[in-house]
C-alpha positions as a Python dict, from the first residue, in 0.01 Angstrom:
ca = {
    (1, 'X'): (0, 0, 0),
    (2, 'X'): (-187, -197, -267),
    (3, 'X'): (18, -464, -473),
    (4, 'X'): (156, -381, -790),
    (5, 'X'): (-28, -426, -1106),
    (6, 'X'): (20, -752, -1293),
    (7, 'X'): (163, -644, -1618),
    (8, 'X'): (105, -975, -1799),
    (9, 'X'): (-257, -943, -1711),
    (10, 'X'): (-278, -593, -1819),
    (11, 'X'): (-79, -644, -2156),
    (12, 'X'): (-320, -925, -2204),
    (13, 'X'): (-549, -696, -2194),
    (14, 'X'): (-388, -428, -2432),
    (15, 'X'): (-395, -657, -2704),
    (16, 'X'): (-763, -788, -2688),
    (17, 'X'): (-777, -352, -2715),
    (18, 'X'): (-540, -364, -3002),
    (19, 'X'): (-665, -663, -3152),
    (20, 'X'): (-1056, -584, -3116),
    (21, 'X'): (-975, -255, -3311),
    (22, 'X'): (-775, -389, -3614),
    (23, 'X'): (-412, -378, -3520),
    (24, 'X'): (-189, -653, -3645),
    (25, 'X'): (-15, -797, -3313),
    (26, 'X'): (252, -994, -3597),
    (27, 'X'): (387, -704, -3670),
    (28, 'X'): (738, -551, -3629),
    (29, 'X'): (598, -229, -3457),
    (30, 'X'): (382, -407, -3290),
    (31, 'X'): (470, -691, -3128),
    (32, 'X'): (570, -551, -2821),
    (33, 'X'): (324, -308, -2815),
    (34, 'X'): (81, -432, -2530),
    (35, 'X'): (363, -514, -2275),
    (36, 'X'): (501, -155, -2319),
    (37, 'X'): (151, -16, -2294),
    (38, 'X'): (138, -219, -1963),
    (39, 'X'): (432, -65, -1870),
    (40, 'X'): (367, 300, -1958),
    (41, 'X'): (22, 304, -1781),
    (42, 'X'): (122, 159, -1471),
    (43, 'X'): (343, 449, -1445),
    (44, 'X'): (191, 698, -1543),
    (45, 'X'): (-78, 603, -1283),
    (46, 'X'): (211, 558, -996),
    (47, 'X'): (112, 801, -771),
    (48, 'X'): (-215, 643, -664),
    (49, 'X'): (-19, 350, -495),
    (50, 'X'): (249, 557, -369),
    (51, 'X'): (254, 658, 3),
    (52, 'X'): (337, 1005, 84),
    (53, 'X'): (622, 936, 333),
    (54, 'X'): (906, 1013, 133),
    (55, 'X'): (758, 1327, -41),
    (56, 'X'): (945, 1546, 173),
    (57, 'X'): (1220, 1687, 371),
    (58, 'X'): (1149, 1952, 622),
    (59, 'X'): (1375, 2245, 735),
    (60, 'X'): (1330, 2489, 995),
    (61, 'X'): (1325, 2797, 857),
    (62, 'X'): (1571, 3053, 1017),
    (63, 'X'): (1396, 3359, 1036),
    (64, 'X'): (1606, 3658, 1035),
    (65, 'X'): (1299, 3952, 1078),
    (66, 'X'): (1020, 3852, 835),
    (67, 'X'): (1297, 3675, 608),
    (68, 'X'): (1094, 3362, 687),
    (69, 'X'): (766, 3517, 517),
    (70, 'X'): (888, 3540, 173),
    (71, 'X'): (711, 3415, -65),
    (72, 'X'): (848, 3086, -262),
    (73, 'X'): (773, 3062, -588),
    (74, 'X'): (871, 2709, -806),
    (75, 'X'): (744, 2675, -1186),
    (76, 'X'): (772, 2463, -1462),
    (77, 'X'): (710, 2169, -1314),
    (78, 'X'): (599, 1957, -1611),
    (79, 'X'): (363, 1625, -1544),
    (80, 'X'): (152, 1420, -1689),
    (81, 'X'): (-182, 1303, -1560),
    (82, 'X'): (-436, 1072, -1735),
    (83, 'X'): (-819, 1194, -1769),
    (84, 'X'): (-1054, 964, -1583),
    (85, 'X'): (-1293, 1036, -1845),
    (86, 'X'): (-1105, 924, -2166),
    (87, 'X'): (-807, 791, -1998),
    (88, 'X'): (-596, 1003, -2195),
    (89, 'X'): (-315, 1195, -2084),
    (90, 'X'): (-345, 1556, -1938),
    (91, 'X'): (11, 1765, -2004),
    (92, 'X'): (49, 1959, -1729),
    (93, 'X'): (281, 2249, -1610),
    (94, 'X'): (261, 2321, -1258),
    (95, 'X'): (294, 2622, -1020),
    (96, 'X'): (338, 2632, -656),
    (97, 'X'): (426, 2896, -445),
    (98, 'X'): (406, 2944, -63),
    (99, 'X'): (472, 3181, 200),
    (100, 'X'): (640, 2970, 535),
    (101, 'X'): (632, 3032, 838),
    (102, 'X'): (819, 2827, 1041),
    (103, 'X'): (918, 2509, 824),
    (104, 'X'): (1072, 2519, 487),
    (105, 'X'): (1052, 2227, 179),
    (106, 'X'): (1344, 2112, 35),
    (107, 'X'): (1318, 2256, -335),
    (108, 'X'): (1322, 1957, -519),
    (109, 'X'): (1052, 1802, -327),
    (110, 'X'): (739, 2048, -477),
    (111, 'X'): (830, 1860, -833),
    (112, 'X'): (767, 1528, -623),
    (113, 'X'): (465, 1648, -478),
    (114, 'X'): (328, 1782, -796),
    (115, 'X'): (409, 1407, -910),
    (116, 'X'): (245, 1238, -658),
    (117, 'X'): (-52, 1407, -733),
    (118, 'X'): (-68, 1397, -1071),
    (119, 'X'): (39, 1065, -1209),
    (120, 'X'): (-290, 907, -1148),
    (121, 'X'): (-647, 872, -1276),
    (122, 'X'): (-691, 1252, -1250),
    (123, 'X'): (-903, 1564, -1349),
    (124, 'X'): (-677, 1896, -1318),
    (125, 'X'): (-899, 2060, -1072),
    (126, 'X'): (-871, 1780, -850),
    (127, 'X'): (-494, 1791, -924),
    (128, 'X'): (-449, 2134, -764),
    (129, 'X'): (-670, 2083, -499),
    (130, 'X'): (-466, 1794, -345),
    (131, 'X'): (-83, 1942, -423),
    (132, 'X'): (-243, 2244, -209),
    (133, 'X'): (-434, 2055, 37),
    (134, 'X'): (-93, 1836, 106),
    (135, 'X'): (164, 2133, 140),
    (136, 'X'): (-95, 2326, 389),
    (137, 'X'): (-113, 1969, 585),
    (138, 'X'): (318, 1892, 599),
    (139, 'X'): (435, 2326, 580),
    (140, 'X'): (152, 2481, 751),
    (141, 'X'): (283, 2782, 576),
    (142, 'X'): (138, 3156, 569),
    (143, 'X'): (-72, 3077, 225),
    (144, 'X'): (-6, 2854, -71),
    (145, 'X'): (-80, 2908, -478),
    (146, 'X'): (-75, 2637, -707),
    (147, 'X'): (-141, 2715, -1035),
    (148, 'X'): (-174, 2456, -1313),
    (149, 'X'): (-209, 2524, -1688),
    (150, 'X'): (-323, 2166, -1888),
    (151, 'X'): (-324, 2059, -2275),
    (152, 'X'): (-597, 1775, -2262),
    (153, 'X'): (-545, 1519, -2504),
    (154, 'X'): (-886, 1386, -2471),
    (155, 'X'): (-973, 1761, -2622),
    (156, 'X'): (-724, 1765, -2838),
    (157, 'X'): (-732, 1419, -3012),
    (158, 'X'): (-1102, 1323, -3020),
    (159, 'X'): (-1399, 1494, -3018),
    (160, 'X'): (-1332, 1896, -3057),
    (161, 'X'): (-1026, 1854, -3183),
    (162, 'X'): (-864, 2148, -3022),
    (163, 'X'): (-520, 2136, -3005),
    (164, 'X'): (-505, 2517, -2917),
    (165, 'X'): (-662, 2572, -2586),
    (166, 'X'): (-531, 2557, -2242),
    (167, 'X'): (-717, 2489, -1941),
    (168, 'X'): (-655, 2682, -1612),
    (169, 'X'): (-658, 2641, -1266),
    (170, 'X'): (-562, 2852, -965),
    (171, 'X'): (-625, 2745, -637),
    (172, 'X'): (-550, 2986, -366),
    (173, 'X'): (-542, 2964, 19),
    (174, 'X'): (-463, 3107, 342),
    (175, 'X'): (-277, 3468, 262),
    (176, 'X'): (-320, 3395, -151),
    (177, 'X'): (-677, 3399, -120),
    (178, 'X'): (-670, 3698, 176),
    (179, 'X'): (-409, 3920, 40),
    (180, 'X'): (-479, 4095, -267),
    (181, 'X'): (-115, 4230, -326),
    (182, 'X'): (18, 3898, -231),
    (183, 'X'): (-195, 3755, -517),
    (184, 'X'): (-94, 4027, -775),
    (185, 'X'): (276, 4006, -648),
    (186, 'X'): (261, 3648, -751),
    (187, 'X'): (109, 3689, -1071),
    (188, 'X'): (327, 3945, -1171),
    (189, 'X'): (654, 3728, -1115),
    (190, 'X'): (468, 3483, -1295),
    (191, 'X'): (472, 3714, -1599),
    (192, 'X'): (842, 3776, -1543),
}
């Protein structure tokens, strides 16, 4: 695991930013400003220095019949990632959904996984790819879905200027990408 960051050296850094660009480090609203910015980014970039150890508790899954091979489905999960390109943030609200077979997640660990994933230097492709990647490694379930729907704010604050659109990705694998009903199943509880 990698040290932590030195937040005097990176609020140092903030306010040669803020100061190179006009801001008034004297003032009230500022003052403070580079040590909190410190702060903030450091966290909000967490998950690249965190190990994966404690990301999740296992069950067995008691299988009554095909009970075990139901699909799970957890939404909402809101994060925020920051764009490698801009190094803005990236609002994301996460899907995943799996189909076990023989091991079960405890529920509240697919929010920490989705963390994990996404508070770091991030594009939201790569984002989805990795939450999926990591539950087919620890569940070796059936199939897993994660679906992730992202405001950019390096789209929506510079450049186009859209504060309208929403990017989407779906990443599919193992009976989500084979099954066709499993896939429409999903989508329509999705729409639910």
């Amino acid at each position: 695991m990698p040290n932590p960051p030195d937040l005097n050296k990176l609020a140092e850094h903030y306010a040669a930013i803020i100061t190179e660009i006009g801001g008034d480090l004297n003032s009230e609203g500022m003052r403070d400003t580079p040590m909190r910015a410190a702060k903030a980014i450091v966290e909000m970039t967490e998950g690249a220095r965190m190990g994966t150890e404690k990301l999740t508790t296992m069950f067995e899954a008691e299988c009554h019949q095909a009970v075990c091979h139901d699909m799970v489905i957890v939404e909402g999960i809101d994060e925020v990632g920051l764009c490698e390109h801009h190094l803005l943030p990236i609002l994301m609200s996460v899907t995943i959904a799996y189909v076990p077979d023989k091991k079960i997640l405890g529920l509240s660990k697919l929010s920490r996984i989705a963390g994990h994933f996404a508070r770091r230097w991030q594009n939201q492709e790569r984002t989805a790819h990795l939450i999926a990647e990591f539950i087919e490694k620890i569940v070796q379930p059936l199939g897993t879905a994660v679906l992730i729907d992202g405001k950019h704010m390096c789209a929506m604050a510079r450049g186009v200027r859209d504060s309208s659109s929403v990017m989407k990705v779906n990443v599919m694998h193992g009976s989500f990408q084979r099954d066709e009903s499993l896939r429409a199943e999903l989508f329509m509880r999705l729409r639910k």
